[in-house]
């Protein structure tokens, strides 16, 4: 149980275009999902916390108009990288917290999406 | 801004030896989380510590949150080859809504 999927697993796009990444909790409901970036051989950077039915909470320094997050259902959050540029190339990972585990802080991570902007 | 450092950056141990990684924050934290990431894999959440001086155990893993809530440690007793991976800490600053900062990670290699 507690499986999180991401789609696509990798994507190449041209500079100036927008890319949407999906994060789904497959066998549980998640009122809270998280979006991270990870650069090669580096640590994770939390970008934002996605809350079902409300606006996402962005970490300091993350442009909310650049990285649009929508958490329209209890099993799906999307991250749209708008007007992508080469510096947006990265590994994007989502995680989800099971709504039914009460105060549990445990997060389940997706496999990540590799974005390359040319 | 808040900085979270982890030491050591790399650690090679013989299977059966103990291993400890330390996480130090430049500011007081409201909580700290630990993650493990296997080579080529995605992070796996291990634990969250919230209270000053808190100690939690998960089988061979012992997690500790410092009294001042500025440092934390992860200790693995009798390492096994399955412990291989990079261990990250992540702390959120205290006081209002503060940024979550991930540590630089400690890469553990276990020699059989």
Short mmCIF file of N, CA and C in Angstrom, two decimals, chain A:
data_model
loop_
_atom_site.label_atom_id
_atom_site.label_comp_id
_atom_site.label_asym_id
_atom_site.label_seq_id
_atom_site.Cartn_x
_atom_site.Cartn_y
_atom_site.Cartn_z
N UNK A 1 0.81 -1.21 0.00
CA UNK A 1 0.00 0.00 0.00
C UNK A 1 0.83 1.25 0.00
N UNK A 2 0.16 2.43 0.06
CA UNK A 2 0.80 3.74 0.11
C UNK A 2 1.71 3.97 -1.09
N UNK A 3 1.12 3.87 -2.26
CA UNK A 3 1.89 4.07 -3.49
C UNK A 3 1.55 5.42 -4.09
N UNK A 4 2.58 6.12 -4.50
CA UNK A 4 2.43 7.41 -5.15
C UNK A 4 3.05 7.31 -6.54
N UNK A 5 2.29 7.73 -7.53
CA UNK A 5 2.82 7.69 -8.90
C UNK A 5 2.99 9.11 -9.43
N UNK A 6 3.87 9.24 -10.39
CA UNK A 6 4.07 10.52 -11.06
C UNK A 6 4.05 10.29 -12.56
N UNK A 7 3.51 11.28 -13.26
CA UNK A 7 3.47 11.20 -14.72
C UNK A 7 3.69 12.58 -15.32
N UNK A 8 4.58 12.71 -16.29
CA UNK A 8 5.37 11.62 -16.85
C UNK A 8 6.60 11.33 -15.99
N UNK A 9 7.32 10.30 -16.32
CA UNK A 9 8.55 10.00 -15.59
C UNK A 9 9.70 10.84 -16.10
N UNK A 10 9.60 11.22 -17.37
CA UNK A 10 10.58 12.17 -17.90
C UNK A 10 9.95 12.93 -19.05
N UNK A 11 10.39 14.15 -19.22
CA UNK A 11 9.84 14.99 -20.27
C UNK A 11 10.90 15.97 -20.75
N UNK A 12 10.93 16.15 -22.06
CA UNK A 12 11.81 17.14 -22.68
C UNK A 12 10.91 18.17 -23.35
N UNK A 13 11.16 19.42 -23.07
CA UNK A 13 10.35 20.45 -23.70
C UNK A 13 11.23 21.60 -24.16
N UNK A 14 10.66 22.41 -25.02
CA UNK A 14 11.41 23.56 -25.53
C UNK A 14 11.22 24.76 -24.61
N UNK A 15 12.22 25.59 -24.60
CA UNK A 15 12.19 26.80 -23.78
C UNK A 15 10.97 27.64 -24.14
N UNK A 16 10.27 28.10 -23.14
CA UNK A 16 9.09 28.94 -23.37
C UNK A 16 7.77 28.19 -23.27
N UNK A 17 7.83 26.89 -23.33
CA UNK A 17 6.59 26.11 -23.23
C UNK A 17 6.31 25.77 -21.77
N UNK A 18 5.10 25.27 -21.53
CA UNK A 18 4.71 24.88 -20.17
C UNK A 18 4.60 23.37 -20.07
N UNK A 19 4.88 22.86 -18.92
CA UNK A 19 4.87 21.41 -18.70
C UNK A 19 4.07 21.10 -17.43
N UNK A 20 3.19 20.13 -17.53
CA UNK A 20 2.40 19.71 -16.37
C UNK A 20 2.85 18.35 -15.89
N UNK A 21 3.06 18.26 -14.59
CA UNK A 21 3.45 17.00 -13.96
C UNK A 21 2.35 16.59 -12.99
N UNK A 22 1.96 15.33 -13.06
CA UNK A 22 0.90 14.83 -12.19
C UNK A 22 1.47 13.98 -11.06
N UNK A 23 0.85 14.09 -9.91
CA UNK A 23 1.21 13.27 -8.76
C UNK A 23 -0.08 12.64 -8.22
N UNK A 24 -0.10 11.33 -8.18
CA UNK A 24 -1.32 10.64 -7.73
C UNK A 24 -1.02 9.69 -6.58
N UNK A 25 -1.89 9.71 -5.58
CA UNK A 25 -1.84 8.70 -4.54
C UNK A 25 -2.78 7.58 -4.99
N UNK A 26 -2.25 6.39 -5.16
CA UNK A 26 -3.00 5.33 -5.82
C UNK A 26 -3.92 4.56 -4.88
N UNK A 27 -3.54 4.41 -3.65
CA UNK A 27 -4.35 3.57 -2.77
C UNK A 27 -4.66 4.24 -1.44
N UNK A 28 -4.56 5.55 -1.41
CA UNK A 28 -4.96 6.27 -0.22
C UNK A 28 -5.32 7.70 -0.61
N UNK A 29 -6.00 8.36 0.30
CA UNK A 29 -6.37 9.75 0.06
C UNK A 29 -5.37 10.67 0.73
N UNK A 30 -5.05 11.73 0.04
CA UNK A 30 -4.04 12.64 0.55
C UNK A 30 -4.53 14.08 0.49
N UNK A 31 -4.83 14.64 1.65
CA UNK A 31 -5.22 16.05 1.67
C UNK A 31 -3.99 16.94 1.49
N UNK A 32 -2.84 16.40 1.79
CA UNK A 32 -1.61 17.18 1.69
C UNK A 32 -0.59 16.45 0.82
N UNK A 33 -0.10 17.17 -0.15
CA UNK A 33 0.98 16.66 -0.98
C UNK A 33 2.08 17.71 -1.00
N UNK A 34 3.29 17.25 -1.29
CA UNK A 34 4.45 18.14 -1.29
C UNK A 34 5.18 18.01 -2.63
N UNK A 35 5.74 19.12 -3.08
CA UNK A 35 6.53 19.11 -4.30
C UNK A 35 7.97 19.53 -3.98
N UNK A 36 8.91 18.75 -4.53
CA UNK A 36 10.33 18.99 -4.28
C UNK A 36 11.08 19.07 -5.60
N UNK A 37 12.24 19.73 -5.54
CA UNK A 37 13.21 19.67 -6.64
C UNK A 37 14.47 19.01 -6.09
N UNK A 38 15.11 18.27 -6.95
CA UNK A 38 16.39 17.69 -6.58
C UNK A 38 17.35 17.82 -7.75
N UNK A 39 18.47 18.49 -7.51
CA UNK A 39 19.50 18.62 -8.53
C UNK A 39 20.44 17.43 -8.42
N UNK A 40 21.13 17.11 -9.50
CA UNK A 40 21.99 15.92 -9.51
C UNK A 40 22.94 15.87 -8.32
N UNK A 41 22.90 14.77 -7.64
CA UNK A 41 23.79 14.50 -6.51
C UNK A 41 23.65 15.56 -5.41
N UNK A 42 22.52 16.19 -5.34
CA UNK A 42 22.29 17.19 -4.32
C UNK A 42 21.06 16.85 -3.50
N UNK A 43 20.87 17.65 -2.49
CA UNK A 43 19.76 17.39 -1.58
C UNK A 43 18.45 17.86 -2.17
N UNK A 44 17.39 17.53 -1.48
CA UNK A 44 16.05 17.94 -1.91
C UNK A 44 15.79 19.38 -1.51
N UNK A 45 14.93 20.02 -2.27
CA UNK A 45 14.47 21.34 -1.91
C UNK A 45 12.95 21.33 -1.93
N UNK A 46 12.34 21.58 -0.80
CA UNK A 46 10.88 21.65 -0.76
C UNK A 46 10.43 22.90 -1.47
N UNK A 47 9.54 22.73 -2.44
CA UNK A 47 9.05 23.87 -3.20
C UNK A 47 7.75 24.41 -2.61
N UNK A 48 6.83 23.47 -2.35
CA UNK A 48 5.51 23.92 -1.91
C UNK A 48 4.75 22.78 -1.28
N UNK A 49 3.79 23.16 -0.47
CA UNK A 49 2.86 22.20 0.12
C UNK A 49 1.51 22.40 -0.56
N UNK A 50 1.00 21.32 -1.10
CA UNK A 50 -0.26 21.36 -1.84
C UNK A 50 -1.38 20.86 -0.96
N UNK A 51 -2.41 21.67 -0.78
CA UNK A 51 -3.54 21.31 0.07
C UNK A 51 -4.80 21.16 -0.77
N UNK A 52 -5.45 20.03 -0.62
CA UNK A 52 -6.64 19.74 -1.40
C UNK A 52 -7.71 20.80 -1.17
N UNK A 53 -8.19 21.37 -2.25
CA UNK A 53 -9.26 22.34 -2.17
C UNK A 53 -8.86 23.74 -1.77
N UNK A 54 -7.58 23.97 -1.60
CA UNK A 54 -7.14 25.33 -1.24
C UNK A 54 -5.83 25.65 -1.93
N UNK A 55 -5.39 26.88 -1.73
CA UNK A 55 -4.16 27.30 -2.40
C UNK A 55 -2.94 26.61 -1.80
N UNK A 56 -1.96 26.42 -2.64
CA UNK A 56 -0.71 25.83 -2.18
C UNK A 56 0.08 26.84 -1.35
N UNK A 57 0.88 26.32 -0.46
CA UNK A 57 1.78 27.15 0.34
C UNK A 57 3.18 27.00 -0.21
N UNK A 58 3.73 28.09 -0.69
CA UNK A 58 5.03 28.04 -1.34
C UNK A 58 6.13 28.39 -0.34
N UNK A 59 7.27 27.71 -0.48
CA UNK A 59 8.43 28.02 0.35
C UNK A 59 9.06 29.33 -0.14
N UNK A 60 9.82 29.93 0.74
CA UNK A 60 10.48 31.19 0.40
C UNK A 60 11.37 31.00 -0.82
N UNK A 61 11.26 31.95 -1.73
CA UNK A 61 12.11 31.92 -2.91
C UNK A 61 11.53 31.15 -4.08
N UNK A 62 10.41 30.50 -3.91
CA UNK A 62 9.79 29.75 -5.01
C UNK A 62 8.69 30.62 -5.63
N UNK A 63 8.78 30.83 -6.93
CA UNK A 63 7.82 31.69 -7.62
C UNK A 63 6.50 30.95 -7.85
N UNK A 64 5.46 31.41 -7.23
CA UNK A 64 4.18 30.72 -7.35
C UNK A 64 3.56 30.89 -8.73
N UNK A 65 3.90 31.96 -9.42
CA UNK A 65 3.37 32.15 -10.77
C UNK A 65 4.15 31.33 -11.80
N UNK A 66 5.30 30.89 -11.41
CA UNK A 66 6.15 30.08 -12.27
C UNK A 66 5.79 28.60 -12.12
N UNK A 67 5.57 28.21 -10.90
CA UNK A 67 5.26 26.82 -10.58
C UNK A 67 3.83 26.76 -10.03
N UNK A 68 2.90 26.48 -10.93
CA UNK A 68 1.49 26.46 -10.56
C UNK A 68 1.10 25.09 -10.01
N UNK A 69 0.48 25.10 -8.86
CA UNK A 69 0.09 23.85 -8.22
C UNK A 69 -1.42 23.82 -8.05
N UNK A 70 -1.99 22.70 -8.44
CA UNK A 70 -3.42 22.48 -8.30
C UNK A 70 -3.66 21.14 -7.63
N UNK A 71 -4.42 21.15 -6.56
CA UNK A 71 -4.72 19.91 -5.81
C UNK A 71 -6.22 19.77 -5.78
N UNK A 72 -6.76 19.35 -6.92
CA UNK A 72 -8.20 19.39 -7.11
C UNK A 72 -8.94 18.23 -6.47
N UNK A 73 -8.26 17.15 -6.18
CA UNK A 73 -8.94 16.01 -5.56
C UNK A 73 -8.03 15.41 -4.50
N UNK A 74 -8.55 14.46 -3.76
CA UNK A 74 -7.79 13.85 -2.68
C UNK A 74 -6.73 12.88 -3.17
N UNK A 75 -6.68 12.67 -4.46
CA UNK A 75 -5.69 11.73 -4.99
C UNK A 75 -4.81 12.33 -6.08
N UNK A 76 -5.00 13.60 -6.38
CA UNK A 76 -4.25 14.17 -7.50
C UNK A 76 -3.81 15.60 -7.21
N UNK A 77 -2.51 15.82 -7.41
CA UNK A 77 -1.97 17.17 -7.39
C UNK A 77 -1.15 17.34 -8.66
N UNK A 78 -1.21 18.53 -9.24
CA UNK A 78 -0.43 18.78 -10.45
C UNK A 78 0.48 19.98 -10.24
N UNK A 79 1.65 19.89 -10.86
CA UNK A 79 2.62 20.98 -10.86
C UNK A 79 2.83 21.38 -12.31
N UNK A 80 2.56 22.63 -12.63
CA UNK A 80 2.79 23.13 -13.98
C UNK A 80 3.94 24.11 -13.96
N UNK A 81 4.98 23.78 -14.71
CA UNK A 81 6.11 24.69 -14.86
C UNK A 81 5.80 25.57 -16.06
N UNK A 82 5.53 26.83 -15.82
CA UNK A 82 5.12 27.72 -16.90
C UNK A 82 6.32 28.40 -17.53
N UNK A 83 6.24 28.61 -18.83
CA UNK A 83 7.31 29.27 -19.57
C UNK A 83 8.68 28.73 -19.13
N UNK A 84 8.83 27.45 -19.32
CA UNK A 84 10.03 26.77 -18.81
C UNK A 84 11.30 27.29 -19.49
N UNK A 85 12.37 27.34 -18.71
CA UNK A 85 13.68 27.71 -19.22
C UNK A 85 14.69 26.64 -18.83
N UNK A 86 15.83 26.62 -19.47
CA UNK A 86 16.82 25.57 -19.16
C UNK A 86 17.15 25.46 -17.68
N UNK A 87 17.13 26.56 -16.96
CA UNK A 87 17.45 26.50 -15.53
C UNK A 87 16.38 25.80 -14.71
N UNK A 88 15.22 25.55 -15.34
CA UNK A 88 14.16 24.79 -14.66
C UNK A 88 14.38 23.29 -14.79
N UNK A 89 15.35 22.90 -15.60
CA UNK A 89 15.65 21.48 -15.75
C UNK A 89 16.06 20.91 -14.40
N UNK A 90 15.39 19.86 -14.02
CA UNK A 90 15.64 19.29 -12.69
C UNK A 90 14.85 18.00 -12.54
N UNK A 91 14.99 17.41 -11.39
CA UNK A 91 14.21 16.23 -11.02
C UNK A 91 13.16 16.70 -10.03
N UNK A 92 11.90 16.54 -10.39
CA UNK A 92 10.80 16.99 -9.54
C UNK A 92 10.15 15.77 -8.89
N UNK A 93 10.05 15.83 -7.59
CA UNK A 93 9.50 14.71 -6.83
C UNK A 93 8.32 15.20 -6.01
N UNK A 94 7.29 14.39 -5.95
CA UNK A 94 6.16 14.74 -5.09
C UNK A 94 6.08 13.71 -3.97
N UNK A 95 5.43 14.09 -2.91
CA UNK A 95 5.13 13.14 -1.84
C UNK A 95 3.73 13.42 -1.34
N UNK A 96 3.15 12.46 -0.68
CA UNK A 96 1.78 12.59 -0.21
C UNK A 96 1.67 12.05 1.21
N UNK A 97 0.82 12.71 1.96
CA UNK A 97 0.57 12.29 3.33
C UNK A 97 -0.82 11.69 3.41
N UNK A 98 -0.92 10.49 3.97
CA UNK A 98 -2.19 9.79 4.08
C UNK A 98 -3.14 10.55 5.02
N UNK A 99 -4.31 10.90 4.51
CA UNK A 99 -5.27 11.69 5.30
C UNK A 99 -5.79 10.93 6.51
N UNK A 100 -5.76 9.60 6.46
CA UNK A 100 -6.43 8.80 7.50
C UNK A 100 -5.52 8.35 8.61
N UNK A 101 -4.27 8.81 8.59
CA UNK A 101 -3.36 8.37 9.63
C UNK A 101 -3.23 9.39 10.74
N UNK A 102 -4.19 10.28 10.82
CA UNK A 102 -4.23 11.21 11.94
C UNK A 102 -3.02 12.10 12.00
N UNK A 103 -2.30 11.99 13.09
CA UNK A 103 -1.17 12.89 13.30
C UNK A 103 0.13 12.37 12.70
N UNK A 104 0.06 11.28 11.96
CA UNK A 104 1.28 10.75 11.38
C UNK A 104 1.92 11.74 10.43
N UNK A 105 3.22 11.87 10.54
CA UNK A 105 3.93 12.80 9.67
C UNK A 105 4.48 12.10 8.43
N UNK A 106 4.23 10.80 8.33
CA UNK A 106 4.87 10.05 7.26
C UNK A 106 4.42 10.51 5.90
N UNK A 107 5.38 10.62 5.00
CA UNK A 107 5.11 10.98 3.62
C UNK A 107 5.54 9.83 2.73
N UNK A 108 4.82 9.64 1.65
CA UNK A 108 5.16 8.62 0.66
C UNK A 108 5.55 9.33 -0.62
N UNK A 109 6.71 8.99 -1.12
CA UNK A 109 7.27 9.71 -2.26
C UNK A 109 6.94 9.03 -3.59
N UNK A 110 6.76 9.87 -4.59
CA UNK A 110 6.64 9.37 -5.95
C UNK A 110 8.01 9.09 -6.52
N UNK A 111 8.06 8.49 -7.70
CA UNK A 111 9.34 8.12 -8.31
C UNK A 111 10.06 9.28 -8.96
N UNK A 112 9.39 10.43 -9.08
CA UNK A 112 10.03 11.60 -9.64
C UNK A 112 9.80 11.76 -11.13
N UNK A 113 9.97 12.99 -11.59
CA UNK A 113 9.87 13.34 -13.01
C UNK A 113 11.10 14.12 -13.40
N UNK A 114 11.79 13.62 -14.43
CA UNK A 114 12.97 14.31 -14.93
C UNK A 114 12.54 15.28 -16.01
N UNK A 115 12.74 16.57 -15.77
CA UNK A 115 12.40 17.60 -16.75
C UNK A 115 13.67 18.16 -17.36
N UNK A 116 13.72 18.14 -18.68
CA UNK A 116 14.83 18.75 -19.41
C UNK A 116 14.26 19.80 -20.34
N UNK A 117 14.73 21.02 -20.19
CA UNK A 117 14.27 22.12 -21.03
C UNK A 117 15.39 22.50 -21.99
N UNK A 118 15.09 22.44 -23.26
CA UNK A 118 16.14 22.70 -24.27
C UNK A 118 16.01 24.10 -24.86
#
